[in-house]
């Protein structure tokens, strides 16, 4: 399959075209899931981060697709995938990726994930150890267990459960909906990307902003945001990096943006080194980038990823010879 590259960035990089209608769709548990599929060869599956989409791999897909079959999937609730009104949990996205590997990819593969997508790839790799031949994380979400201070929960009174809590929820919905409307304006998105996420602003362009604004226009997008915020506030510590890494059995590559302004607090400055110490089968590449190195500094990311892929024992799992999952 020839990559659908018909555009270049202002830096002359090949870029996957932004298509408002999306590329391919798959029905999972009755929900519409969007994904990109390019190239031929051993499968590489790319998983985006929070509030992002498959388009965030726009500079990586064309280069990877020259040697591999590349998939980039929108997690449920994000991008062009359906904005399902469900209770979101880390295992929802894990199950989505696991089923995507079984039903669409149908072969052993390598998973690459950024931010929320990084933790999702770890969960999926732990669930399918025989099919996932390697994992690469770019500024992955997740915390180690000893970073988390636990507090005792007091039993809810009837007054709080049936009166106070419902009123609080109504207030929270109003606040979140207003906050979502304010933060999803194009000018605000651009300002936030430049001030809080990207250290190098050259790739913060109209296509990137549109890829965030258009999914946010979905009438249920704010509801997804509300449910995610509520889940994170109520149970942010259920799954930890150490517990998931303990179940991993494949090579791991960390492509780490050392200038990430989103993870400089709560011990996260040394997260990449802690992962390396905890999981010996890890390679670490430090990058002068923020939270999304794949889009901010795509050339060194592509080079490091391709170099690492060439060291993996995946030659026996070619497109023609691999057995189906």
PDB file of C-alpha atoms in Angstrom:
ATOM      1  CA  UNK A   1       0.000   0.000   0.000  1.00  0.00           C
ATOM      2  CA  UNK A   2       1.421   3.403  -0.940  1.00  0.00           C
ATOM      3  CA  UNK A   3       1.267   5.971   1.885  1.00  0.00           C
ATOM      4  CA  UNK A   4      -1.352   8.680   1.342  1.00  0.00           C
ATOM      5  CA  UNK A   5       1.204  11.473   1.642  1.00  0.00           C
ATOM      6  CA  UNK A   6       0.311  14.456  -0.517  1.00  0.00           C
ATOM      7  CA  UNK A   7       1.522  17.275   1.713  1.00  0.00           C
ATOM      8  CA  UNK A   8       4.649  18.591   3.358  1.00  0.00           C
ATOM      9  CA  UNK A   9       5.083  20.651   6.490  1.00  0.00           C
ATOM     10  CA  UNK A  10       6.713  24.059   6.548  1.00  0.00           C
ATOM     11  CA  UNK A  11       9.887  22.178   7.505  1.00  0.00           C
ATOM     12  CA  UNK A  12       9.642  19.984   4.393  1.00  0.00           C
ATOM     13  CA  UNK A  13       8.574  16.846   6.271  1.00  0.00           C
ATOM     14  CA  UNK A  14       6.217  14.350   4.668  1.00  0.00           C
ATOM     15  CA  UNK A  15       2.859  14.583   6.370  1.00  0.00           C
ATOM     16  CA  UNK A  16      -0.242  12.449   6.492  1.00  0.00           C
ATOM     17  CA  UNK A  17      -3.057  14.650   5.112  1.00  0.00           C
ATOM     18  CA  UNK A  18      -5.678  15.779   7.585  1.00  0.00           C
ATOM     19  CA  UNK A  19      -9.042  14.359   6.482  1.00  0.00           C
ATOM     20  CA  UNK A  20     -12.059  15.650   8.454  1.00  0.00           C
ATOM     21  CA  UNK A  21     -14.015  12.579   7.368  1.00  0.00           C
ATOM     22  CA  UNK A  22     -11.279  10.230   8.570  1.00  0.00           C
ATOM     23  CA  UNK A  23      -9.649   7.243   6.898  1.00  0.00           C
ATOM     24  CA  UNK A  24     -10.985   3.830   7.977  1.00  0.00           C
ATOM     25  CA  UNK A  25     -13.617   2.713  10.476  1.00  0.00           C
ATOM     26  CA  UNK A  26     -14.141  -0.407  12.565  1.00  0.00           C
ATOM     27  CA  UNK A  27     -17.117  -1.300  14.755  1.00  0.00           C
ATOM     28  CA  UNK A  28     -16.098  -2.319  18.253  1.00  0.00           C
ATOM     29  CA  UNK A  29     -18.733  -3.242  20.838  1.00  0.00           C
ATOM     30  CA  UNK A  30     -21.229  -1.298  18.736  1.00  0.00           C
ATOM     31  CA  UNK A  31     -19.079   1.859  18.670  1.00  0.00           C
ATOM     32  CA  UNK A  32     -17.504   3.463  15.613  1.00  0.00           C
ATOM     33  CA  UNK A  33     -13.694   3.442  15.824  1.00  0.00           C
ATOM     34  CA  UNK A  34     -11.454   5.377  13.437  1.00  0.00           C
ATOM     35  CA  UNK A  35      -8.012   4.241  12.325  1.00  0.00           C
ATOM     36  CA  UNK A  36      -5.327   4.911   9.721  1.00  0.00           C
ATOM     37  CA  UNK A  37      -3.630   2.092   7.815  1.00  0.00           C
ATOM     38  CA  UNK A  38      -0.577   2.652   5.609  1.00  0.00           C
ATOM     39  CA  UNK A  39       2.362   0.679   4.176  1.00  0.00           C
ATOM     40  CA  UNK A  40       3.242  -3.017   4.010  1.00  0.00           C
ATOM     41  CA  UNK A  41       5.260  -5.368   6.203  1.00  0.00           C
ATOM     42  CA  UNK A  42       5.477  -6.091   9.920  1.00  0.00           C
ATOM     43  CA  UNK A  43       2.712  -4.207  11.791  1.00  0.00           C
ATOM     44  CA  UNK A  44       3.435  -1.160  13.944  1.00  0.00           C
ATOM     45  CA  UNK A  45       0.440   0.152  15.915  1.00  0.00           C
ATOM     46  CA  UNK A  46       0.458   3.775  17.113  1.00  0.00           C
ATOM     47  CA  UNK A  47      -1.696   4.926  20.040  1.00  0.00           C
ATOM     48  CA  UNK A  48      -2.201   8.660  20.726  1.00  0.00           C
ATOM     49  CA  UNK A  49      -2.461  10.536  24.004  1.00  0.00           C
ATOM     50  CA  UNK A  50      -5.209  12.286  25.971  1.00  0.00           C
ATOM     51  CA  UNK A  51      -7.441  14.663  23.950  1.00  0.00           C
ATOM     52  CA  UNK A  52      -5.467  13.780  20.821  1.00  0.00           C
ATOM     53  CA  UNK A  53      -5.948  11.471  17.816  1.00  0.00           C
ATOM     54  CA  UNK A  54      -4.212   9.338  15.202  1.00  0.00           C
ATOM     55  CA  UNK A  55      -3.345  12.557  13.347  1.00  0.00           C
ATOM     56  CA  UNK A  56      -0.788  13.310  16.045  1.00  0.00           C
ATOM     57  CA  UNK A  57       1.373  10.714  14.261  1.00  0.00           C
ATOM     58  CA  UNK A  58       1.161  12.700  11.006  1.00  0.00           C
ATOM     59  CA  UNK A  59       4.964  12.979  10.555  1.00  0.00           C
ATOM     60  CA  UNK A  60       5.728   9.437  11.741  1.00  0.00           C
ATOM     61  CA  UNK A  61       3.294   7.384   9.659  1.00  0.00           C
ATOM     62  CA  UNK A  62       4.842   8.286   6.253  1.00  0.00           C
ATOM     63  CA  UNK A  63       8.381   7.366   7.335  1.00  0.00           C
ATOM     64  CA  UNK A  64       7.432   4.188   9.183  1.00  0.00           C
ATOM     65  CA  UNK A  65       5.176   3.086   6.311  1.00  0.00           C
ATOM     66  CA  UNK A  66       8.193   2.929   3.989  1.00  0.00           C
ATOM     67  CA  UNK A  67       9.341  -0.199   5.859  1.00  0.00           C
ATOM     68  CA  UNK A  68       6.367  -1.408   7.884  1.00  0.00           C
ATOM     69  CA  UNK A  69       2.593  -1.698   7.893  1.00  0.00           C
ATOM     70  CA  UNK A  70       1.473   1.139  10.126  1.00  0.00           C
ATOM     71  CA  UNK A  71      -1.792   1.472  12.003  1.00  0.00           C
ATOM     72  CA  UNK A  72      -2.822   4.502  14.058  1.00  0.00           C
ATOM     73  CA  UNK A  73      -6.065   4.123  15.967  1.00  0.00           C
ATOM     74  CA  UNK A  74      -8.280   6.698  17.705  1.00  0.00           C
ATOM     75  CA  UNK A  75      -9.164   5.579  21.208  1.00  0.00           C
ATOM     76  CA  UNK A  76     -12.862   5.508  22.089  1.00  0.00           C
ATOM     77  CA  UNK A  77     -13.993   9.028  22.983  1.00  0.00           C
ATOM     78  CA  UNK A  78     -11.218  10.770  21.041  1.00  0.00           C
ATOM     79  CA  UNK A  79     -10.459  11.880  17.489  1.00  0.00           C
ATOM     80  CA  UNK A  80     -12.893  10.573  14.898  1.00  0.00           C
ATOM     81  CA  UNK A  81     -13.914   7.636  17.085  1.00  0.00           C
ATOM     82  CA  UNK A  82     -17.349   7.681  18.672  1.00  0.00           C
ATOM     83  CA  UNK A  83     -17.880   9.835  21.762  1.00  0.00           C
ATOM     84  CA  UNK A  84     -19.443   7.073  23.809  1.00  0.00           C
ATOM     85  CA  UNK A  85     -21.281   8.057  26.984  1.00  0.00           C
ATOM     86  CA  UNK A  86     -19.812   5.349  29.186  1.00  0.00           C
ATOM     87  CA  UNK A  87     -17.743   5.206  32.368  1.00  0.00           C
ATOM     88  CA  UNK A  88     -14.185   5.375  31.056  1.00  0.00           C
ATOM     89  CA  UNK A  89     -11.440   3.312  32.602  1.00  0.00           C
ATOM     90  CA  UNK A  90      -7.914   2.294  31.603  1.00  0.00           C
ATOM     91  CA  UNK A  91      -9.181  -1.214  30.864  1.00  0.00           C
ATOM     92  CA  UNK A  92     -11.676   0.091  28.288  1.00  0.00           C
ATOM     93  CA  UNK A  93      -8.858   1.339  26.064  1.00  0.00           C
ATOM     94  CA  UNK A  94      -6.756  -1.725  26.825  1.00  0.00           C
ATOM     95  CA  UNK A  95      -9.596  -3.954  25.620  1.00  0.00           C
ATOM     96  CA  UNK A  96     -10.069  -1.775  22.529  1.00  0.00           C
ATOM     97  CA  UNK A  97      -6.397  -2.113  21.544  1.00  0.00           C
ATOM     98  CA  UNK A  98      -6.351  -5.841  22.309  1.00  0.00           C
ATOM     99  CA  UNK A  99      -9.414  -6.407  20.104  1.00  0.00           C
ATOM    100  CA  UNK A 100      -7.950  -4.156  17.395  1.00  0.00           C
ATOM    101  CA  UNK A 101      -4.887  -6.400  17.304  1.00  0.00           C
ATOM    102  CA  UNK A 102      -7.075  -9.498  17.134  1.00  0.00           C
ATOM    103  CA  UNK A 103      -9.674  -8.300  14.621  1.00  0.00           C
ATOM    104  CA  UNK A 104      -7.855  -5.796  12.376  1.00  0.00           C
ATOM    105  CA  UNK A 105      -4.098  -6.372  12.630  1.00  0.00           C
ATOM    106  CA  UNK A 106      -4.349 -10.167  13.070  1.00  0.00           C
ATOM    107  CA  UNK A 107      -0.579 -10.570  13.426  1.00  0.00           C
ATOM    108  CA  UNK A 108       2.222 -10.139  15.941  1.00  0.00           C
ATOM    109  CA  UNK A 109       3.065  -6.449  16.159  1.00  0.00           C
ATOM    110  CA  UNK A 110       4.918  -3.655  17.933  1.00  0.00           C
ATOM    111  CA  UNK A 111       2.964  -1.071  19.933  1.00  0.00           C
ATOM    112  CA  UNK A 112       3.969   2.594  20.187  1.00  0.00           C
ATOM    113  CA  UNK A 113       2.119   4.903  22.589  1.00  0.00           C
ATOM    114  CA  UNK A 114       2.274   8.518  23.732  1.00  0.00           C
ATOM    115  CA  UNK A 115       0.997   9.843  27.073  1.00  0.00           C
ATOM    116  CA  UNK A 116      -2.320   8.080  27.860  1.00  0.00           C
ATOM    117  CA  UNK A 117      -1.684   5.888  24.818  1.00  0.00           C
ATOM    118  CA  UNK A 118       1.627   4.819  26.329  1.00  0.00           C
ATOM    119  CA  UNK A 119       0.008   3.383  29.433  1.00  0.00           C
ATOM    120  CA  UNK A 120      -2.670   1.806  27.230  1.00  0.00           C
ATOM    121  CA  UNK A 121       0.005   0.032  25.161  1.00  0.00           C
ATOM    122  CA  UNK A 122       1.603  -1.353  28.317  1.00  0.00           C
ATOM    123  CA  UNK A 123      -1.717  -2.788  29.457  1.00  0.00           C
ATOM    124  CA  UNK A 124      -2.374  -4.294  26.015  1.00  0.00           C
ATOM    125  CA  UNK A 125       1.130  -5.779  25.807  1.00  0.00           C
ATOM    126  CA  UNK A 126       0.713  -7.378  29.225  1.00  0.00           C
ATOM    127  CA  UNK A 127      -2.601  -8.867  28.081  1.00  0.00           C
ATOM    128  CA  UNK A 128      -1.177 -10.262  24.807  1.00  0.00           C
ATOM    129  CA  UNK A 129       2.441 -11.247  25.554  1.00  0.00           C
ATOM    130  CA  UNK A 130       2.677 -13.691  22.648  1.00  0.00           C
ATOM    131  CA  UNK A 131       1.483 -11.182  20.048  1.00  0.00           C
ATOM    132  CA  UNK A 132       3.246  -7.967  21.146  1.00  0.00           C
ATOM    133  CA  UNK A 133       6.939  -8.163  20.180  1.00  0.00           C
ATOM    134  CA  UNK A 134       7.960  -4.756  21.479  1.00  0.00           C
ATOM    135  CA  UNK A 135       6.636  -1.575  23.088  1.00  0.00           C
ATOM    136  CA  UNK A 136       7.799   2.013  22.672  1.00  0.00           C
ATOM    137  CA  UNK A 137       6.652   4.742  25.058  1.00  0.00           C
ATOM    138  CA  UNK A 138       6.784   8.477  24.422  1.00  0.00           C
ATOM    139  CA  UNK A 139       6.268  10.424  27.661  1.00  0.00           C
ATOM    140  CA  UNK A 140       3.898   7.804  28.944  1.00  0.00           C
ATOM    141  CA  UNK A 141       1.184   8.384  31.502  1.00  0.00           C
ATOM    142  CA  UNK A 142       1.207   6.332  34.681  1.00  0.00           C
ATOM    143  CA  UNK A 143       2.838   6.537  38.085  1.00  0.00           C
ATOM    144  CA  UNK A 144       4.773   4.204  40.299  1.00  0.00           C
ATOM    145  CA  UNK A 145       2.963   2.883  43.327  1.00  0.00           C
ATOM    146  CA  UNK A 146       5.262   4.523  45.871  1.00  0.00           C
ATOM    147  CA  UNK A 147       4.552   7.950  44.325  1.00  0.00           C
ATOM    148  CA  UNK A 148       0.954   7.676  45.438  1.00  0.00           C
ATOM    149  CA  UNK A 149      -0.159   8.722  48.895  1.00  0.00           C
ATOM    150  CA  UNK A 150      -3.217   6.763  49.891  1.00  0.00           C
ATOM    151  CA  UNK A 151      -5.969   8.108  52.104  1.00  0.00           C
ATOM    152  CA  UNK A 152      -8.697   6.281  53.953  1.00  0.00           C
ATOM    153  CA  UNK A 153     -12.195   6.636  52.603  1.00  0.00           C
ATOM    154  CA  UNK A 154     -14.966   7.432  55.066  1.00  0.00           C
ATOM    155  CA  UNK A 155     -18.357   5.840  54.665  1.00  0.00           C
ATOM    156  CA  UNK A 156     -20.886   8.087  52.907  1.00  0.00           C
ATOM    157  CA  UNK A 157     -23.849   9.260  54.941  1.00  0.00           C
ATOM    158  CA  UNK A 158     -27.326   8.998  53.439  1.00  0.00           C
ATOM    159  CA  UNK A 159     -27.574  12.809  53.279  1.00  0.00           C
ATOM    160  CA  UNK A 160     -24.347  13.041  51.264  1.00  0.00           C
ATOM    161  CA  UNK A 161     -25.194  10.103  49.011  1.00  0.00           C
ATOM    162  CA  UNK A 162     -28.739  11.099  48.040  1.00  0.00           C
ATOM    163  CA  UNK A 163     -28.739  14.919  48.300  1.00  0.00           C
ATOM    164  CA  UNK A 164     -25.285  16.492  48.470  1.00  0.00           C
ATOM    165  CA  UNK A 165     -23.606  14.252  45.891  1.00  0.00           C
ATOM    166  CA  UNK A 166     -26.277  14.705  43.155  1.00  0.00           C
ATOM    167  CA  UNK A 167     -26.163  18.501  43.625  1.00  0.00           C
ATOM    168  CA  UNK A 168     -22.364  18.437  43.435  1.00  0.00           C
ATOM    169  CA  UNK A 169     -22.548  16.417  40.214  1.00  0.00           C
ATOM    170  CA  UNK A 170     -24.939  18.908  38.583  1.00  0.00           C
ATOM    171  CA  UNK A 171     -22.611  21.758  39.539  1.00  0.00           C
ATOM    172  CA  UNK A 172     -19.589  19.848  38.239  1.00  0.00           C
ATOM    173  CA  UNK A 173     -21.304  19.193  34.917  1.00  0.00           C
ATOM    174  CA  UNK A 174     -22.082  22.892  34.448  1.00  0.00           C
ATOM    175  CA  UNK A 175     -18.514  23.899  35.319  1.00  0.00           C
ATOM    176  CA  UNK A 176     -16.916  21.228  33.128  1.00  0.00           C
ATOM    177  CA  UNK A 177     -19.146  22.026  30.170  1.00  0.00           C
ATOM    178  CA  UNK A 178     -18.276  25.718  30.422  1.00  0.00           C
ATOM    179  CA  UNK A 179     -14.580  24.941  30.838  1.00  0.00           C
ATOM    180  CA  UNK A 180     -14.668  22.587  27.856  1.00  0.00           C
ATOM    181  CA  UNK A 181     -16.318  25.220  25.660  1.00  0.00           C
ATOM    182  CA  UNK A 182     -13.728  27.810  26.672  1.00  0.00           C
ATOM    183  CA  UNK A 183     -10.673  25.588  26.275  1.00  0.00           C
ATOM    184  CA  UNK A 184     -11.714  24.131  22.910  1.00  0.00           C
ATOM    185  CA  UNK A 185     -11.719  27.458  21.079  1.00  0.00           C
ATOM    186  CA  UNK A 186      -9.028  27.462  18.339  1.00  0.00           C
ATOM    187  CA  UNK A 187      -7.214  30.479  19.778  1.00  0.00           C
ATOM    188  CA  UNK A 188      -7.121  28.942  23.240  1.00  0.00           C
ATOM    189  CA  UNK A 189      -5.926  25.578  21.927  1.00  0.00           C
ATOM    190  CA  UNK A 190      -3.103  27.260  20.040  1.00  0.00           C
ATOM    191  CA  UNK A 191      -2.108  29.255  23.102  1.00  0.00           C
ATOM    192  CA  UNK A 192      -2.156  26.202  25.361  1.00  0.00           C
ATOM    193  CA  UNK A 193      -0.128  24.087  22.933  1.00  0.00           C
ATOM    194  CA  UNK A 194       2.520  26.783  22.695  1.00  0.00           C
ATOM    195  CA  UNK A 195       2.658  27.654  26.374  1.00  0.00           C
ATOM    196  CA  UNK A 196       2.065  24.313  28.114  1.00  0.00           C
ATOM    197  CA  UNK A 197       2.838  21.438  25.737  1.00  0.00           C
ATOM    198  CA  UNK A 198       5.228  22.230  22.876  1.00  0.00           C
ATOM    199  CA  UNK A 199       8.649  23.736  23.583  1.00  0.00           C
ATOM    200  CA  UNK A 200       9.261  24.134  19.832  1.00  0.00           C
ATOM    201  CA  UNK A 201       6.267  25.903  18.276  1.00  0.00           C
ATOM    202  CA  UNK A 202       7.090  25.354  14.588  1.00  0.00           C
ATOM    203  CA  UNK A 203       4.695  22.411  14.185  1.00  0.00           C
ATOM    204  CA  UNK A 204       1.768  24.040  15.995  1.00  0.00           C
ATOM    205  CA  UNK A 205      -0.140  24.745  12.798  1.00  0.00           C
ATOM    206  CA  UNK A 206      -3.676  24.926  11.444  1.00  0.00           C
ATOM    207  CA  UNK A 207      -3.880  21.197  10.702  1.00  0.00           C
ATOM    208  CA  UNK A 208      -2.904  20.283  14.257  1.00  0.00           C
ATOM    209  CA  UNK A 209      -5.410  22.721  15.751  1.00  0.00           C
ATOM    210  CA  UNK A 210      -8.184  21.480  13.425  1.00  0.00           C
ATOM    211  CA  UNK A 211      -7.457  17.889  14.440  1.00  0.00           C
ATOM    212  CA  UNK A 212      -8.330  18.895  18.025  1.00  0.00           C
ATOM    213  CA  UNK A 213     -11.155  21.368  17.344  1.00  0.00           C
ATOM    214  CA  UNK A 214     -13.235  19.192  15.001  1.00  0.00           C
ATOM    215  CA  UNK A 215     -13.644  16.198  17.362  1.00  0.00           C
ATOM    216  CA  UNK A 216     -14.442  18.646  20.181  1.00  0.00           C
ATOM    217  CA  UNK A 217     -17.411  19.918  18.146  1.00  0.00           C
ATOM    218  CA  UNK A 218     -19.163  16.578  18.589  1.00  0.00           C
ATOM    219  CA  UNK A 219     -22.248  17.178  20.788  1.00  0.00           C
ATOM    220  CA  UNK A 220     -21.111  14.486  23.229  1.00  0.00           C
ATOM    221  CA  UNK A 221     -17.416  15.451  23.362  1.00  0.00           C
ATOM    222  CA  UNK A 222     -17.844  17.526  26.521  1.00  0.00           C
ATOM    223  CA  UNK A 223     -19.634  14.608  28.190  1.00  0.00           C
ATOM    224  CA  UNK A 224     -16.630  12.368  27.490  1.00  0.00           C
ATOM    225  CA  UNK A 225     -14.377  15.033  28.987  1.00  0.00           C
ATOM    226  CA  UNK A 226     -16.577  15.267  32.081  1.00  0.00           C
ATOM    227  CA  UNK A 227     -16.610  11.511  32.606  1.00  0.00           C
ATOM    228  CA  UNK A 228     -12.843  11.318  32.197  1.00  0.00           C
ATOM    229  CA  UNK A 229     -12.223  14.127  34.670  1.00  0.00           C
ATOM    230  CA  UNK A 230     -14.638  12.517  37.145  1.00  0.00           C
ATOM    231  CA  UNK A 231     -12.910   9.153  36.816  1.00  0.00           C
ATOM    232  CA  UNK A 232      -9.454  10.642  37.289  1.00  0.00           C
ATOM    233  CA  UNK A 233     -10.616  12.534  40.376  1.00  0.00           C
ATOM    234  CA  UNK A 234     -12.389   9.557  41.944  1.00  0.00           C
ATOM    235  CA  UNK A 235      -9.812   6.834  41.252  1.00  0.00           C
ATOM    236  CA  UNK A 236      -6.517   8.109  39.843  1.00  0.00           C
ATOM    237  CA  UNK A 237      -4.358   5.397  41.384  1.00  0.00           C
ATOM    238  CA  UNK A 238      -5.920   2.062  40.476  1.00  0.00           C
ATOM    239  CA  UNK A 239      -3.195   1.015  38.013  1.00  0.00           C
ATOM    240  CA  UNK A 240       0.514   1.701  38.484  1.00  0.00           C
ATOM    241  CA  UNK A 241       3.539   1.503  36.205  1.00  0.00           C
ATOM    242  CA  UNK A 242       5.336  -1.013  38.386  1.00  0.00           C
ATOM    243  CA  UNK A 243       2.360  -3.376  38.497  1.00  0.00           C
ATOM    244  CA  UNK A 244       2.005  -3.331  34.693  1.00  0.00           C
ATOM    245  CA  UNK A 245       5.745  -3.457  33.931  1.00  0.00           C
ATOM    246  CA  UNK A 246       5.949  -6.537  36.156  1.00  0.00           C
ATOM    247  CA  UNK A 247       3.737  -8.320  33.613  1.00  0.00           C
ATOM    248  CA  UNK A 248       5.693  -7.181  30.533  1.00  0.00           C
ATOM    249  CA  UNK A 249       7.982  -9.592  28.681  1.00  0.00           C
ATOM    250  CA  UNK A 250       9.091  -7.794  25.494  1.00  0.00           C
ATOM    251  CA  UNK A 251      11.765  -5.179  24.668  1.00  0.00           C
ATOM    252  CA  UNK A 252      10.896  -1.616  25.660  1.00  0.00           C
ATOM    253  CA  UNK A 253      12.013   1.653  24.053  1.00  0.00           C
ATOM    254  CA  UNK A 254      11.570   4.995  25.800  1.00  0.00           C
ATOM    255  CA  UNK A 255      11.578   8.077  23.554  1.00  0.00           C
ATOM    256  CA  UNK A 256      11.468  10.772  26.189  1.00  0.00           C
ATOM    257  CA  UNK A 257      10.901  14.508  25.818  1.00  0.00           C
ATOM    258  CA  UNK A 258      13.005  15.888  28.665  1.00  0.00           C
ATOM    259  CA  UNK A 259      11.410  19.340  28.417  1.00  0.00           C
ATOM    260  CA  UNK A 260       7.882  18.075  29.052  1.00  0.00           C
ATOM    261  CA  UNK A 261       6.125  20.788  31.122  1.00  0.00           C
ATOM    262  CA  UNK A 262       3.240  18.440  31.942  1.00  0.00           C
ATOM    263  CA  UNK A 263       5.294  15.923  33.926  1.00  0.00           C
ATOM    264  CA  UNK A 264       7.865  17.990  35.775  1.00  0.00           C
ATOM    265  CA  UNK A 265       5.972  17.586  39.054  1.00  0.00           C
ATOM    266  CA  UNK A 266       5.168  14.680  41.393  1.00  0.00           C
ATOM    267  CA  UNK A 267       8.481  12.888  40.818  1.00  0.00           C
ATOM    268  CA  UNK A 268       7.846  12.577  37.076  1.00  0.00           C
ATOM    269  CA  UNK A 269      11.092  14.316  36.085  1.00  0.00           C
ATOM    270  CA  UNK A 270      12.883  10.984  36.614  1.00  0.00           C
ATOM    271  CA  UNK A 271      10.109   8.712  35.360  1.00  0.00           C
ATOM    272  CA  UNK A 272      12.071   7.486  32.322  1.00  0.00           C
ATOM    273  CA  UNK A 273      15.059   6.592  34.510  1.00  0.00           C
ATOM    274  CA  UNK A 274      12.826   4.854  37.035  1.00  0.00           C
ATOM    275  CA  UNK A 275      11.261   2.762  34.265  1.00  0.00           C
ATOM    276  CA  UNK A 276      14.733   1.837  33.007  1.00  0.00           C
ATOM    277  CA  UNK A 277      15.839   0.842  36.510  1.00  0.00           C
ATOM    278  CA  UNK A 278      12.684  -1.187  37.114  1.00  0.00           C
ATOM    279  CA  UNK A 279      12.566  -2.921  33.708  1.00  0.00           C
ATOM    280  CA  UNK A 280      16.103  -3.852  32.531  1.00  0.00           C
ATOM    281  CA  UNK A 281      15.094  -4.756  28.958  1.00  0.00           C
ATOM    282  CA  UNK A 282      14.723  -1.034  28.199  1.00  0.00           C
ATOM    283  CA  UNK A 283      16.461   1.336  25.793  1.00  0.00           C
ATOM    284  CA  UNK A 284      16.242   5.074  26.532  1.00  0.00           C
ATOM    285  CA  UNK A 285      16.566   7.937  24.052  1.00  0.00           C
ATOM    286  CA  UNK A 286      16.368  11.428  25.561  1.00  0.00           C
ATOM    287  CA  UNK A 287      14.928  14.167  23.343  1.00  0.00           C
ATOM    288  CA  UNK A 288      14.855  17.942  23.562  1.00  0.00           C
ATOM    289  CA  UNK A 289      11.084  18.130  23.310  1.00  0.00           C
ATOM    290  CA  UNK A 290       7.893  18.522  25.306  1.00  0.00           C
ATOM    291  CA  UNK A 291       4.990  16.130  25.918  1.00  0.00           C
ATOM    292  CA  UNK A 292       4.475  15.120  22.262  1.00  0.00           C
ATOM    293  CA  UNK A 293       7.971  14.428  20.876  1.00  0.00           C
ATOM    294  CA  UNK A 294       6.581  12.504  17.888  1.00  0.00           C
ATOM    295  CA  UNK A 295       5.027  15.720  16.547  1.00  0.00           C
ATOM    296  CA  UNK A 296       7.456  18.277  17.939  1.00  0.00           C
ATOM    297  CA  UNK A 297      10.726  16.584  16.873  1.00  0.00           C
ATOM    298  CA  UNK A 298       9.554  13.872  14.450  1.00  0.00           C
ATOM    299  CA  UNK A 299      12.880  13.340  12.672  1.00  0.00           C
ATOM    300  CA  UNK A 300      14.904  12.123  15.683  1.00  0.00           C
ATOM    301  CA  UNK A 301      11.878  10.163  16.883  1.00  0.00           C
ATOM    302  CA  UNK A 302      11.547   8.404  13.523  1.00  0.00           C
ATOM    303  CA  UNK A 303      15.271   7.633  13.386  1.00  0.00           C
ATOM    304  CA  UNK A 304      15.402   6.253  16.932  1.00  0.00           C
ATOM    305  CA  UNK A 305      12.266   4.188  16.414  1.00  0.00           C
ATOM    306  CA  UNK A 306      13.466   2.726  13.092  1.00  0.00           C
ATOM    307  CA  UNK A 307      16.906   1.959  14.542  1.00  0.00           C
ATOM    308  CA  UNK A 308      15.315   0.142  17.481  1.00  0.00           C
ATOM    309  CA  UNK A 309      12.854  -1.758  15.296  1.00  0.00           C
ATOM    310  CA  UNK A 310      15.773  -3.044  13.209  1.00  0.00           C
ATOM    311  CA  UNK A 311      17.218  -4.709  16.341  1.00  0.00           C
ATOM    312  CA  UNK A 312      14.050  -6.644  17.188  1.00  0.00           C
ATOM    313  CA  UNK A 313      13.585 -10.268  16.255  1.00  0.00           C
ATOM    314  CA  UNK A 314      10.597  -9.620  14.020  1.00  0.00           C
ATOM    315  CA  UNK A 315      11.933 -10.859  10.678  1.00  0.00           C
ATOM    316  CA  UNK A 316      10.212 -14.203  11.198  1.00  0.00           C
ATOM    317  CA  UNK A 317       6.895 -12.416  11.576  1.00  0.00           C
ATOM    318  CA  UNK A 318       6.616 -10.982   8.082  1.00  0.00           C
ATOM    319  CA  UNK A 319       3.283 -10.141   6.475  1.00  0.00           C
ATOM    320  CA  UNK A 320       3.309 -13.400   4.541  1.00  0.00           C
ATOM    321  CA  UNK A 321       4.603 -15.723   7.215  1.00  0.00           C
ATOM    322  CA  UNK A 322       2.990 -14.599  10.450  1.00  0.00           C
ATOM    323  CA  UNK A 323       0.235 -16.678  11.964  1.00  0.00           C
ATOM    324  CA  UNK A 324      -2.977 -14.882  12.813  1.00  0.00           C
ATOM    325  CA  UNK A 325      -3.796 -13.924  16.364  1.00  0.00           C
TER     326      UNK A 325
END
